[in-house]
Each structure stands twice: as C-alpha cells, then as structure tokens.
Tab-separated table of C-alpha atoms in Angstrom:
chain	number	residue	atom	x	y	z
A	221	MET	CA	169.036	149.583	154.925
A	222	VAL	CA	172.477	150.820	153.788
A	223	GLU	CA	172.053	151.011	149.714
A	224	ALA	CA	175.400	148.898	148.586
A	225	ASP	CA	177.663	149.914	146.861
A	226	PHE	CA	179.070	148.465	143.430
A	227	SER	CA	182.187	150.573	143.598
A	228	PRO	CA	185.246	149.477	141.231
A	229	MET	CA	186.795	148.863	144.929
A	230	GLU	CA	184.270	145.851	145.199
A	231	SER	CA	186.588	142.965	145.479
A	232	GLU	CA	186.793	141.767	141.733
A	233	PRO	CA	186.621	137.720	143.687
A	234	ASP	CA	183.495	138.431	145.755
A	235	MET	CA	182.093	139.915	142.836
A	236	GLN	CA	182.308	136.768	140.420
A	237	VAL	CA	181.475	134.130	143.378
A	238	ALA	CA	177.977	136.775	143.948
A	239	MET	CA	177.970	136.393	139.881
A	240	ASP	CA	178.428	132.704	139.852
A	241	SER	CA	176.006	131.219	142.652
A	242	LEU	CA	173.468	133.999	140.397
A	243	MET	CA	173.725	131.870	137.675
A	244	GLN	CA	173.637	128.609	139.228
A	245	GLU	CA	170.437	130.716	140.619
A	246	LEU	CA	169.713	130.702	137.316
A	247	ILE	CA	170.320	127.333	136.148
A	248	ASP	CA	168.663	125.439	139.305
A	249	GLU	CA	165.450	127.403	138.677
A	250	VAL	CA	165.204	125.607	134.943
A	251	THR	CA	166.346	122.426	135.332
A	252	LEU	CA	163.737	122.768	138.816
A	253	GLY	CA	161.096	123.364	135.506
A	254	LEU	CA	162.038	120.802	133.256
A	255	CYS	CA	161.294	118.106	135.930
A	256	PHE	CA	158.145	119.261	136.855
A	257	GLU	CA	156.699	119.308	133.376
A	258	VAL	CA	158.690	115.556	133.033
A	259	HIS	CA	157.158	114.737	136.271
A	260	ARG	CA	153.468	115.830	134.836
A	261	SER	CA	154.141	114.243	131.850
A	262	CYS	CA	154.584	110.606	133.211
A	263	LYS	CA	151.544	111.451	135.463
A	264	THR	CA	149.573	112.108	132.921
A	265	GLY	CA	150.959	108.384	130.933
A	266	ALA	CA	152.213	111.376	127.638
A	267	PHE	CA	156.421	110.528	128.760
A	268	PHE	CA	156.131	107.644	126.636
A	269	VAL	CA	153.861	109.003	123.864
A	270	ALA	CA	156.794	110.818	121.751
A	271	ASP	CA	159.254	107.686	121.141
A	272	PRO	CA	157.945	104.068	120.657
A	273	ASP	CA	159.383	100.612	121.861
A	274	PRO	CA	160.276	99.247	118.836
A	275	GLU	CA	158.410	97.212	117.878
A	276	THR	CA	155.373	99.393	116.971
A	277	HIS	CA	158.477	100.889	114.629
A	278	GLU	CA	158.617	97.939	112.661
A	279	ASN	CA	155.105	97.855	112.901
A	280	TYR	CA	154.025	101.469	111.428
A	281	SER	CA	157.931	101.738	109.996
A	282	LEU	CA	157.230	104.193	106.665
A	283	VAL	CA	156.442	102.447	103.737
A	284	ASP	CA	158.583	103.823	100.356
A	285	ARG	CA	157.754	101.288	97.870
A	286	PRO	CA	156.204	102.837	94.205
A	287	GLY	CA	151.504	102.280	94.042
A	288	VAL	CA	151.831	102.060	97.852
A	289	ASP	CA	150.877	104.803	100.037
A	290	VAL	CA	152.826	105.068	103.290
A	291	LEU	CA	151.644	103.002	105.745
A	292	GLY	CA	151.637	100.383	103.441
A	293	GLN	CA	147.195	99.957	101.491
A	294	VAL	CA	147.067	100.011	97.882
A	295	PRO	CA	145.236	103.318	97.233
A	296	THR	CA	141.438	101.787	96.113
A	297	LYS	CA	138.602	102.999	96.798
A	298	LYS	CA	136.993	101.416	99.319
A	299	ASN	CA	133.050	101.135	98.979
A	300	PHE	CA	131.908	101.418	102.089
A	301	GLU	CA	128.128	100.022	103.002
A	302	CYS	CA	125.499	101.066	105.382
A	303	VAL	CA	122.214	99.298	105.840
A	304	CYS	CA	118.891	101.660	105.790
A	305	PRO	CA	117.077	102.085	109.471
A	306	SER	CA	113.638	101.851	108.567
A	307	CYS	CA	113.515	99.391	105.652
A	308	GLN	CA	116.895	97.836	106.400
A	309	ARG	CA	118.098	97.803	102.876
A	310	HIS	CA	122.639	97.218	102.596
A	311	LEU	CA	122.744	100.334	100.268
A	312	ALA	CA	126.151	101.026	98.793
A	313	ALA	CA	127.481	104.661	100.543
A	314	SER	CA	126.450	106.951	97.448
A	315	ARG	CA	123.526	105.663	97.437
A	316	PHE	CA	122.339	106.018	100.393
A	317	ALA	CA	121.496	109.688	101.213
A	318	PRO	CA	118.726	109.476	98.190
A	319	HIS	CA	117.194	106.526	98.819
A	320	LEU	CA	117.161	107.655	102.460
A	321	GLU	CA	114.817	111.221	101.211
A	322	LYS	CA	112.481	108.355	99.706
A	323	CYS	CA	112.680	105.882	102.306
A	324	MET	CA	111.248	107.843	104.965
A	325	GLY	CA	109.622	110.784	103.104
A	326	MET	CA	111.402	113.862	103.823
A	327	GLY	CA	113.160	115.868	101.691
A	328	ARG	CA	111.658	117.872	98.503
A	329	ASN	CA	111.546	114.941	96.038
A	330	SER	CA	109.935	112.502	98.197
A	331	SER	CA	107.167	115.409	98.573
A	332	ARG	CA	106.390	116.193	95.447
A	333	ILE	CA	105.728	113.355	94.468
A	334	ALA	CA	103.444	112.355	97.237
A	335	SER	CA	101.263	115.237	96.003
A	336	ARG	CA	101.459	113.688	92.747
A	337	ARG	CA	100.576	110.690	93.749
A	338	ILE	CA	97.882	111.866	95.856
A	339	ALA	CA	96.859	114.454	92.823
A	340	SER	CA	96.479	111.352	90.591
A	341	ASN	CA	94.369	109.339	92.857
A	342	THR	CA	91.840	112.333	93.399
A	343	LYS	CA	91.464	112.877	90.143
A	344	ARG	CA	91.276	108.717	89.096
A	345	ASP	CA	88.097	109.439	92.093
A	346	SER	CA	87.425	111.621	91.069
A	347	ASP	CA	86.723	109.869	87.097
A	348	ASP	CA	84.887	106.768	88.941
A	349	SER	CA	82.486	108.650	90.366
A	350	GLY	CA	78.823	107.842	88.913
A	351	GLY	CA	77.745	104.728	88.419
A	352	ASP	CA	76.688	102.077	91.971
A	353	ASP	CA	77.970	102.806	94.038
A	354	GLU	CA	78.010	100.122	97.003
A	355	ASN	CA	79.805	98.555	93.954
A	356	ASP	CA	82.503	101.132	92.958
A	357	ASN	CA	83.226	101.412	96.826
A	358	ASP	CA	84.148	97.592	96.968
A	359	TRP	CA	86.275	98.121	93.417
A	360	SER	CA	87.465	101.111	94.314
A	361	TYR	CA	89.245	99.924	96.874
A	362	GLY	CA	90.828	97.975	95.826
A	363	THR	CA	91.198	99.337	91.987
A	364	GLU	CA	92.760	102.824	93.916
A	365	ASN	CA	95.490	101.020	95.061
A	366	LYS	CA	96.781	99.034	91.959
A	367	LYS	CA	96.107	101.571	90.081
A	368	VAL	CA	98.705	103.582	92.338
A	369	LYS	CA	100.960	100.721	91.646
A	370	LYS	CA	100.050	100.824	88.137
A	371	LEU	CA	100.639	104.749	87.341
A	372	LYS	CA	103.781	103.683	89.123
A	373	LYS	CA	104.904	100.830	86.617
A	374	GLU	CA	103.842	103.398	84.001
A	375	LYS	CA	106.104	105.834	85.688
A	376	GLY	CA	108.851	103.738	86.748
A	377	ALA	CA	108.672	101.862	82.129
A	378	ASN	CA	108.703	105.118	79.835
A	379	SER	CA	111.496	107.323	82.744
A	380	PRO	CA	113.613	109.519	81.053
A	381	ARG	CA	116.238	107.272	82.943
A	382	ASN	CA	114.014	103.712	81.563
A	383	ARG	CA	114.255	105.016	78.194
A	384	LYS	CA	117.089	103.773	77.387
A	385	VAL	CA	117.300	100.566	79.517
A	386	GLY	CA	114.753	99.698	77.887
A	387	ARG	CA	113.377	97.810	81.706
A	388	ILE	CA	110.051	97.431	82.345
A	389	ARG	CA	109.973	97.317	86.473
A	390	ASN	CA	107.421	96.364	88.691
A	391	GLY	CA	105.602	97.591	91.973
A	392	VAL	CA	106.847	100.360	94.066
A	393	SER	CA	111.124	99.789	92.774
A	394	ALA	CA	109.611	101.623	89.773
A	395	ALA	CA	108.759	104.536	91.338
A	396	VAL	CA	111.597	104.874	93.839
A	397	HIS	CA	113.915	105.607	90.637
A	398	ALA	CA	112.402	106.836	88.586
A	399	PRO	CA	113.959	110.185	89.217
A	400	THR	CA	111.453	112.362	86.685
A	401	ASN	CA	107.671	111.171	85.766
A	402	GLY	CA	107.230	111.700	81.944
A	403	PRO	CA	103.749	113.054	80.585
A	404	GLN	CA	101.924	109.533	82.767
A	405	SER	CA	99.801	110.553	84.782
A	406	SER	CA	97.546	110.896	82.501
A	407	GLN	CA	96.941	107.878	81.925
A	408	GLU	CA	94.391	105.641	83.062
A	409	SER	CA	95.109	101.540	82.953
A	410	VAL	CA	92.677	100.086	86.063
A	411	GLU	CA	94.785	98.020	88.502
A	412	ALA	CA	97.497	96.147	87.795
A	413	VAL	CA	97.524	93.050	89.010
A	414	PRO	CA	100.700	91.738	87.671
A	415	VAL	CA	99.175	88.663	84.647
A	416	LEU	CA	102.110	86.776	83.636
A	417	GLU	CA	101.756	86.069	80.327
A	418	THR	CA	104.036	82.644	79.133
A	419	VAL	CA	103.864	83.745	74.991
A	420	VAL	CA	106.084	86.753	75.451
A	421	PRO	CA	108.818	86.228	77.301
A	422	ASN	CA	109.144	90.589	77.433
A	423	TYR	CA	106.818	91.361	78.905
A	424	ASP	CA	106.724	88.938	81.802
A	425	ASN	CA	105.413	91.740	84.784
A	426	MET	CA	103.596	93.786	82.733
A	427	THR	CA	99.873	93.159	82.508
A	428	ILE	CA	97.357	93.701	79.468
A	429	GLU	CA	96.388	96.911	79.742
A	430	ASP	CA	100.058	98.436	81.130
A	431	ARG	CA	101.148	96.637	77.190
A	432	LYS	CA	97.773	98.613	75.498
A	433	ALA	CA	98.717	101.934	77.655
A	434	LEU	CA	102.153	101.667	75.569
A	435	LEU	CA	101.025	100.924	72.851
A	436	LEU	CA	98.996	103.856	72.808
A	437	ASN	CA	101.570	106.334	73.390
A	438	THR	CA	104.933	104.781	71.446
A	439	CYS	CA	105.603	102.611	68.959
A	440	GLY	CA	105.697	99.617	70.235
A	441	VAL	CA	107.289	97.945	67.924
A	442	ILE	CA	109.279	94.401	69.543
A	443	SER	CA	113.081	94.467	68.603
A	444	GLU	CA	114.091	91.400	67.292
A	445	HIS	CA	117.870	91.033	69.577
A	446	THR	CA	116.523	92.459	72.523
A	447	LYS	CA	112.733	91.293	72.375
A	448	LYS	CA	111.464	94.683	73.963
A	449	MET	CA	109.107	97.066	73.193
A	450	CYS	CA	110.782	100.038	71.561
A	451	THR	CA	110.055	103.034	73.713
A	452	ARG	CA	110.334	106.099	71.362
A	453	SER	CA	106.682	107.943	70.369
A	454	ILE	CA	103.815	107.196	67.971
A	455	ARG	CA	105.844	108.637	64.761
A	456	CYS	CA	109.062	106.532	65.686
A	457	PRO	CA	111.295	106.464	62.980
A	458	GLN	CA	112.775	103.449	62.644
A	459	HIS	CA	110.141	100.697	62.044
A	460	SER	CA	107.489	101.323	60.002
A	461	ASP	CA	103.852	101.611	60.785
A	462	GLU	CA	102.951	97.818	59.254
A	463	GLN	CA	105.409	96.687	62.111
A	464	ARG	CA	102.937	99.217	64.707
A	465	ARG	CA	99.987	97.487	63.708
A	466	GLN	CA	100.944	93.736	63.213
A	467	VAL	CA	102.105	94.222	67.115
A	468	ARG	CA	99.290	95.586	68.430
A	469	HIS	CA	97.443	92.651	66.435
A	470	PHE	CA	99.708	90.056	68.368
A	471	LEU	CA	99.116	92.172	71.220
A	472	LEU	CA	95.020	92.518	71.159
A	473	ARG	CA	95.174	88.775	69.880
A	474	GLN	CA	96.096	87.474	73.213
A	475	ASN	CA	94.157	89.366	75.436
A	476	ARG	CA	90.926	88.231	73.756
A	477	PRO	CA	90.470	85.241	76.016
A	478	THR	CA	90.825	87.091	79.501
A	479	PRO	CA	87.754	89.452	78.922
A	480	ASP	CA	85.908	85.933	79.857
A	481	VAL	CA	88.013	85.213	82.930
A	482	GLU	CA	87.492	88.524	84.869
A	483	ASP	CA	84.261	88.753	83.873
A	484	VAL	CA	82.990	86.837	87.444
A	485	HIS	CA	81.471	89.448	88.930
A	486	ILE	CA	80.113	91.652	87.086
A	487	ASP	CA	76.297	92.212	84.332
A	488	ILE	CA	79.032	92.303	81.117
A	489	ASP	CA	76.364	89.623	79.163
A	490	THR	CA	75.115	91.870	76.540
A	491	TYR	CA	77.727	94.537	77.422
A	492	ASP	CA	80.511	91.028	76.056
A	493	ASP	CA	78.674	90.440	73.192
A	494	ALA	CA	78.932	94.492	72.196
A	495	GLU	CA	82.165	95.077	73.671
A	496	THR	CA	83.851	91.560	71.921
A	497	GLN	CA	81.741	91.809	68.767
A	498	SER	CA	82.785	95.855	68.691
A	499	LEU	CA	85.806	94.857	68.932
A	500	ARG	CA	85.928	92.217	66.324
A	501	GLU	CA	84.623	95.041	63.734
A	502	SER	CA	87.199	97.074	64.493
A	503	LEU	CA	89.968	94.789	63.490
A	504	GLN	CA	87.901	93.923	60.648
A	505	TRP	CA	87.266	97.542	59.509
A	506	GLU	CA	90.708	97.446	59.973
A	507	ALA	CA	91.815	93.808	58.245
A	508	SER	CA	90.561	95.095	55.291
A	509	SER	CA	91.080	98.430	54.902
A	510	ASN	CA	94.336	98.884	55.955
A	511	SER	CA	93.698	102.329	56.619
A	512	SER	CA	93.275	104.256	60.292
A	513	PRO	CA	90.531	106.855	59.797
A	514	ALA	CA	89.160	107.775	62.711
A	515	ASP	CA	86.506	108.250	61.827
A	516	SER	CA	85.423	104.796	60.051
A	517	THR	CA	86.881	103.582	63.437
A	518	SER	CA	84.396	106.329	65.945
A	519	THR	CA	81.222	104.532	63.949
A	520	ASN	CA	82.191	101.349	64.874
A	521	ASN	CA	82.730	102.163	68.116
A	522	SER	CA	79.502	104.720	67.954
A	523	THR	CA	77.577	101.806	68.105
A	524	ALA	CA	78.623	99.544	70.284
A	525	SER	CA	79.400	102.643	72.934
A	526	THR	CA	75.460	102.761	74.071
A	527	HIS	CA	76.203	101.855	77.051
A	528	LYS	CA	79.447	102.902	77.769
A	529	ARG	CA	80.629	106.014	78.348
A	530	PRO	CA	80.021	109.154	74.931
A	531	LEU	CA	83.617	108.776	73.207
A	532	LYS	CA	85.261	111.829	73.519
A	533	SER	CA	88.201	111.329	71.012
A	534	SER	CA	90.325	108.383	70.862
A	535	LYS	CA	92.758	109.819	72.985
A	536	HIS	CA	91.229	111.085	75.703
A	537	SER	CA	88.919	107.589	76.281
A	538	GLU	CA	90.374	106.343	78.778
A	539	GLY	CA	90.046	109.697	81.018
A	540	SER	CA	85.853	108.981	80.983
A	541	LYS	CA	85.373	105.080	82.365
A	542	SER	CA	82.223	103.451	82.711
A	543	LYS	CA	80.579	101.914	86.068
A	544	LYS	CA	80.954	99.188	83.569
A	545	GLN	CA	84.183	99.732	82.909
A	546	LYS	CA	85.636	100.302	86.110
A	547	VAL	CA	83.403	97.789	87.637
A	548	SER	CA	84.713	94.731	85.393
A	549	SER	CA	88.014	95.805	86.270
A	550	LYS	CA	90.302	94.496	83.976
A	551	ALA	CA	87.875	92.747	81.416
A	552	SER	CA	85.106	95.585	80.543
A	553	SER	CA	88.283	98.110	80.857
A	554	SER	CA	90.176	96.458	78.919
A	555	SER	CA	87.790	95.808	76.584
A	556	SER	CA	86.384	99.024	75.932
A	557	SER	CA	89.652	100.681	76.509
A	558	LYS	CA	90.116	98.138	73.719
A	559	ASP	CA	87.712	99.894	71.212
A	560	SER	CA	89.017	103.436	71.832
A	561	ALA	CA	92.337	101.801	72.306
A	562	SER	CA	92.323	99.782	69.149
A	563	THR	CA	91.187	103.308	67.684
A	564	SER	CA	94.013	104.736	68.764
A	565	LEU	CA	96.696	102.140	68.510
A	566	TYR	CA	96.275	102.130	65.204
A	567	ASP	CA	95.986	106.119	64.755
A	568	PHE	CA	99.360	105.554	63.925
A	569	ASN	CA	98.560	108.626	60.458
A	570	SER	CA	96.158	110.612	62.470
B	1001	MET	CA	186.689	135.278	162.940
B	1002	ALA	CA	184.830	138.694	163.383
B	1003	ASP	CA	186.018	140.403	159.521
B	1004	LEU	CA	184.363	135.898	157.924
B	1005	GLN	CA	181.043	136.419	159.241
B	1006	GLU	CA	180.716	140.200	158.416
B	1007	ARG	CA	181.594	139.197	154.876
B	1008	LYS	CA	179.157	137.065	155.186
B	1009	ILE	CA	176.865	139.085	156.117
B	1010	LYS	CA	178.145	141.179	153.539
B	1011	ASP	CA	178.410	139.079	150.744
B	1012	ALA	CA	174.654	138.231	151.654
B	1013	GLN	CA	173.731	141.810	151.506
B	1014	MET	CA	175.005	141.905	148.336
B	1015	ARG	CA	173.144	139.046	146.991
B	1016	ALA	CA	170.121	140.588	148.088
B	1017	THR	CA	170.691	143.385	146.406
B	1018	ILE	CA	171.497	142.695	143.898
B	1019	ASN	CA	168.880	139.909	143.291
B	1020	GLN	CA	166.155	142.954	144.369
B	1021	LYS	CA	167.561	144.833	140.855
B	1022	LEU	CA	167.207	142.494	138.392
B	1023	VAL	CA	163.854	141.216	139.888
B	1024	GLU	CA	162.938	146.022	140.035
B	1025	THR	CA	164.430	146.063	137.140
B	1026	GLY	CA	162.758	142.679	134.752
B	1027	GLU	CA	166.884	141.339	134.623
B	1028	ARG	CA	166.438	138.460	135.626
B	1029	GLU	CA	163.535	137.044	133.592
B	1030	ARG	CA	165.325	138.593	130.851
B	1031	LEU	CA	168.460	136.418	131.896
B	1032	LYS	CA	166.422	133.288	132.679
B	1033	GLU	CA	164.930	133.844	128.720
B	1034	LEU	CA	168.178	133.589	127.730
B	1035	LEU	CA	169.591	131.187	129.298
B	1036	ARG	CA	166.410	128.624	128.517
B	1037	THR	CA	166.944	129.986	125.295
B	1038	ARG	CA	171.137	127.992	124.913
B	1039	LEU	CA	170.119	125.929	126.628
B	1040	ILE	CA	167.353	124.584	124.524
B	1041	GLU	CA	169.690	125.188	121.295
B	1042	CYS	CA	173.148	123.672	122.358
B	1043	GLY	CA	170.650	120.171	123.337
B	1044	TRP	CA	171.169	121.038	127.298
B	1045	ARG	CA	167.536	119.995	127.812
B	1046	ASP	CA	167.495	116.972	125.496
B	1047	GLN	CA	169.999	115.171	127.328
B	1048	LEU	CA	168.549	115.881	130.585
B	1049	LYS	CA	165.563	114.536	129.442
B	1050	ALA	CA	167.203	111.308	128.710
B	1051	GLN	CA	168.147	111.144	132.091
B	1052	CYS	CA	165.060	112.074	133.456
B	1053	LYS	CA	163.894	108.930	131.470
B	1054	GLU	CA	166.064	106.668	132.683
B	1055	ILE	CA	165.330	107.773	136.623
B	1056	VAL	CA	161.793	107.554	135.382
B	1057	GLN	CA	161.423	103.978	134.225
B	1058	SER	CA	164.362	102.933	137.196
B	1059	LYS	CA	161.829	104.110	140.011
B	1060	GLY	CA	158.854	103.389	137.907
B	1061	LEU	CA	156.006	104.847	136.562
B	1062	GLU	CA	153.594	105.305	139.543
B	1063	HIS	CA	156.281	105.794	141.992
B	1064	ILE	CA	158.000	108.651	140.262
B	1065	THR	CA	158.198	111.789	143.300
B	1066	VAL	CA	159.445	115.669	142.359
B	1067	ASP	CA	161.715	115.005	144.843
B	1068	ASP	CA	163.039	112.278	143.210
B	1069	LEU	CA	163.786	113.700	139.840
B	1070	VAL	CA	164.932	117.441	141.602
B	1071	ALA	CA	167.212	115.624	143.326
B	1072	GLU	CA	168.730	113.356	140.893
B	1073	ILE	CA	169.062	115.747	138.154
B	1074	THR	CA	169.943	119.505	139.347
B	1075	PRO	CA	173.379	117.863	139.759
B	1076	LYS	CA	173.672	116.210	136.865
B	1077	GLY	CA	172.058	119.256	134.995
B	1078	ARG	CA	174.576	121.719	137.159
B	1079	ALA	CA	177.325	119.345	134.929
B	1080	LEU	CA	175.917	119.573	131.867
B	1081	VAL	CA	175.952	123.301	130.961
B	1082	PRO	CA	178.349	123.964	128.679
B	1083	ASP	CA	181.091	126.697	128.904
B	1084	ASN	CA	180.451	129.283	126.069
B	1085	VAL	CA	176.320	129.345	127.644
B	1086	LYS	CA	178.314	130.060	131.369
B	1087	LYS	CA	179.989	132.506	129.656
B	1088	GLU	CA	177.931	134.578	128.111
B	1089	LEU	CA	175.462	134.287	130.939
B	1090	LEU	CA	178.478	135.876	133.077
B	1091	GLN	CA	178.742	138.573	130.751
B	1092	ARG	CA	175.046	139.358	130.445
B	1093	ILE	CA	174.901	139.928	134.618
B	1094	ARG	CA	178.263	141.788	134.282
B	1095	THR	CA	176.958	144.330	131.561
B	1096	PHE	CA	173.727	145.070	133.850
B	1097	LEU	CA	175.947	145.338	137.123
B	1098	ALA	CA	178.044	147.773	136.062
B	1099	GLN	CA	175.347	149.699	134.351
B	1100	GLN	CA	173.479	149.376	137.792
B	1101	SER	CA	176.417	150.747	139.286
B	1102	SER	CA	177.530	153.789	136.705
B	1103	MET	CA	173.761	155.160	137.467
C-alpha cells in the first residue's frame, strides 16, 4: 500500500484525533487487563481476602500493650506434651527424643546399653557354669532376669547422675535414667527380688544384696538428716571407719534371718551351719580385734570355704560363684558373699 | 460526501499505519508500560478496583462475568484518568510520530 507520509502538511486536527484515539485504545487495553485480573481473583476466591470485614478487624486488631505480644498473648513458653507411640506414656517435648531412643531401641546410646547388658549376662552365665546343670538351668532363667534387673538397679544407684541425688530407683527406670554406667558392671550380686525392709525406711526398694554390694564399694554411712547411705568411695573423708563399721554391723544383723527363709530349695544343711558360723566368727573377730587385717579374716574364711569356691581376694570373691551359692540364690550368696563381703566390708584400710 | 468518505478512509489508513509503526518498533509496548506505571502511581488503579468491588457485590460473586465488568468499568476508567497522564502520553506519541516522519 501507499506509505502514508507524515508531512507537516497533515492537518493538525486529524493528527490530534488520531493521537487521541490511539491514547484511548491504550487506556482501554489497560482497563481490560485490570478487569481480567479482578474477575480471576473473584473466581479463585482471592478477591475479598485483602480487606476483611470489620468483625475480623476487631477480633485481630493489633495489640500494643507492654508485656504482651502483638496478638495479645503473654510470651511464656508453652509446654507441649507428647504421647510415646510405643509405651503410651505422656512426656515433655524436650525429653521426647531421648526417651524414644531408649524406648524404641534405635540410636547409639540404646544399642550401647543393650550390648553391655548382653555382655554382662553372658559373663554371668559363664561364671555360673559348673555344678548341677538341671538346677542351674532352673535357677539361671529366673536369676538372669533378676540379675539383669539387679545390675540396672545397681547402675542406677551409683550412676553419676544419681550420685548427686543419692536416690535409688527400682527396676527398668534405673537403667533408663542412668546415662553413663559407673564401674558397677563387674558387680556380681544375685537376683534382685525387691525385699521391703520395714526397719530402714530409706532402703525400701533395695534388697539386702544390693546394700551389701554397695557397702563393698561405697562408704555407706547412713546420714542422719537424709537417712540415706553415703555413696562416696570407701575412703570417704566425711565419715570415719568407725561409722562405716557401725553401718555394716547394723545391716548384717538385719540380714541374719533371711538366709533361713530363703534356703527352701537347696541342700544347705551343712552349708548353712558353716556359713553362719563363719560369719559369726568373722564378726567376733572384728569386734575383738577392731582392726581389719585381711590375713586374719581370710584364714577365717579359708576354713569355712572348703565347700565353697576358692577365695581369690576379698573384693573379687563374688566373681567366682559356687554352685551352692547360686542355687541357694539369695541366702547362700548372701552368706558366702557375706563372708568375703564382711571381710571386704570392714576392709577400710587395705 | 465523497470527501468525507475519502477522509474516513484516509484516517483509517493513517491509523493503521501508525499502529503498524508503533508495533514494529516496539513503541506501543513501551507506551503501554509507561501508561500502566503512571496510572498506578496516581491511584487510578485502586479507585477502579474499588468500583469493581461494588459491582461484584451488587451482581454477586458467583454471577460476575468479564463482560459485565468491562462494560461497566471502561467508561469509568476513561473518565478517571488524570490529565497529566493523558498529556504525557500524547507527548510521547507526538514525539514518536515526529521521529517517524523525519526518517
């Protein structure tokens, strides 16, 4: 087509009209764009979102008071409670993750605990072998579990965390709450059927064996105000040897009746006499001499230990368990360990 | 009579040519962008949106159509454009045309 020439001869009004119409076209296009946008927001439901009605304005208006946040809430930390999916317990949110680790058995810590438990179990089994197999089997099943419980309880009692508190917990909770196990794994005390001793209020959840085990490694002096045993080492400077001896006397006297009660299943006729006698002897010896010579007590024990396991050392006596000791469960072990334990119990100055 | 028709034809031709030139050079898009910016700045867009809101509320959100909106909004939109925006736009167009004619 012919190129229109925009020479200045073009009439101005025509030009003006053309330009106006062009401008109108542009404006109309922009308007159309806006209409499309509005229509789309209407159909997608976003049209009235930007400016809410006055009711919501009132409900959610800005709060500007001191001590309170913008929504009018006080800025305290809310404690969220969670329910464990496996054990159905209510837990604080901050404790949820560590609890799950132990509860479900996943994570480094729980596998470590489990493997240590297995290791200590197998060690105990190996020590107990050598004797009447049928008897051993019967008892081993029960005692294993109780030993495991015992182990946990002991660990729970002497773990660094519980050392500060000085509390002794029962059963599984002890294992759960003791993050690091003290050097108690070598402790070999027999099953842990909790015996409630009415006499001493602070040992409600501990068995006699537990206490003896404790007395072997810890000071054990019962504090007057808290009625709890001192869990520091055997050479704890707070308590004197005399105090420790008193405590052990006190506890051992309590334990006397139990051997008779427990010795139901086993042939301990001679054994019984011997061990009580040896115990009496050892105690008499202690009372008279008022010293704790390892030699004297060991000679004492050697006479009585004819039918028992050989006495290695006072501390490690529990490591070697005789059949009788194990079979008679609490009683014999208590008595035999009493002998060795009594020597080591009083063995402060070695 | 014939002149009128001729002039109309000429007008149409001229406009077509102008449009063509604008599109080819991309000036049309630039003009449109400029116009949009200016209209937002002066608040024309918000005014018009408020008008739209009224229309939507009157017609009902479910039954609103694009045609309805366009038919109602366009005349209002034309009227609400401020003069300075119009002048600026016209200036730009004139400049463009002057450039074109001189080339």
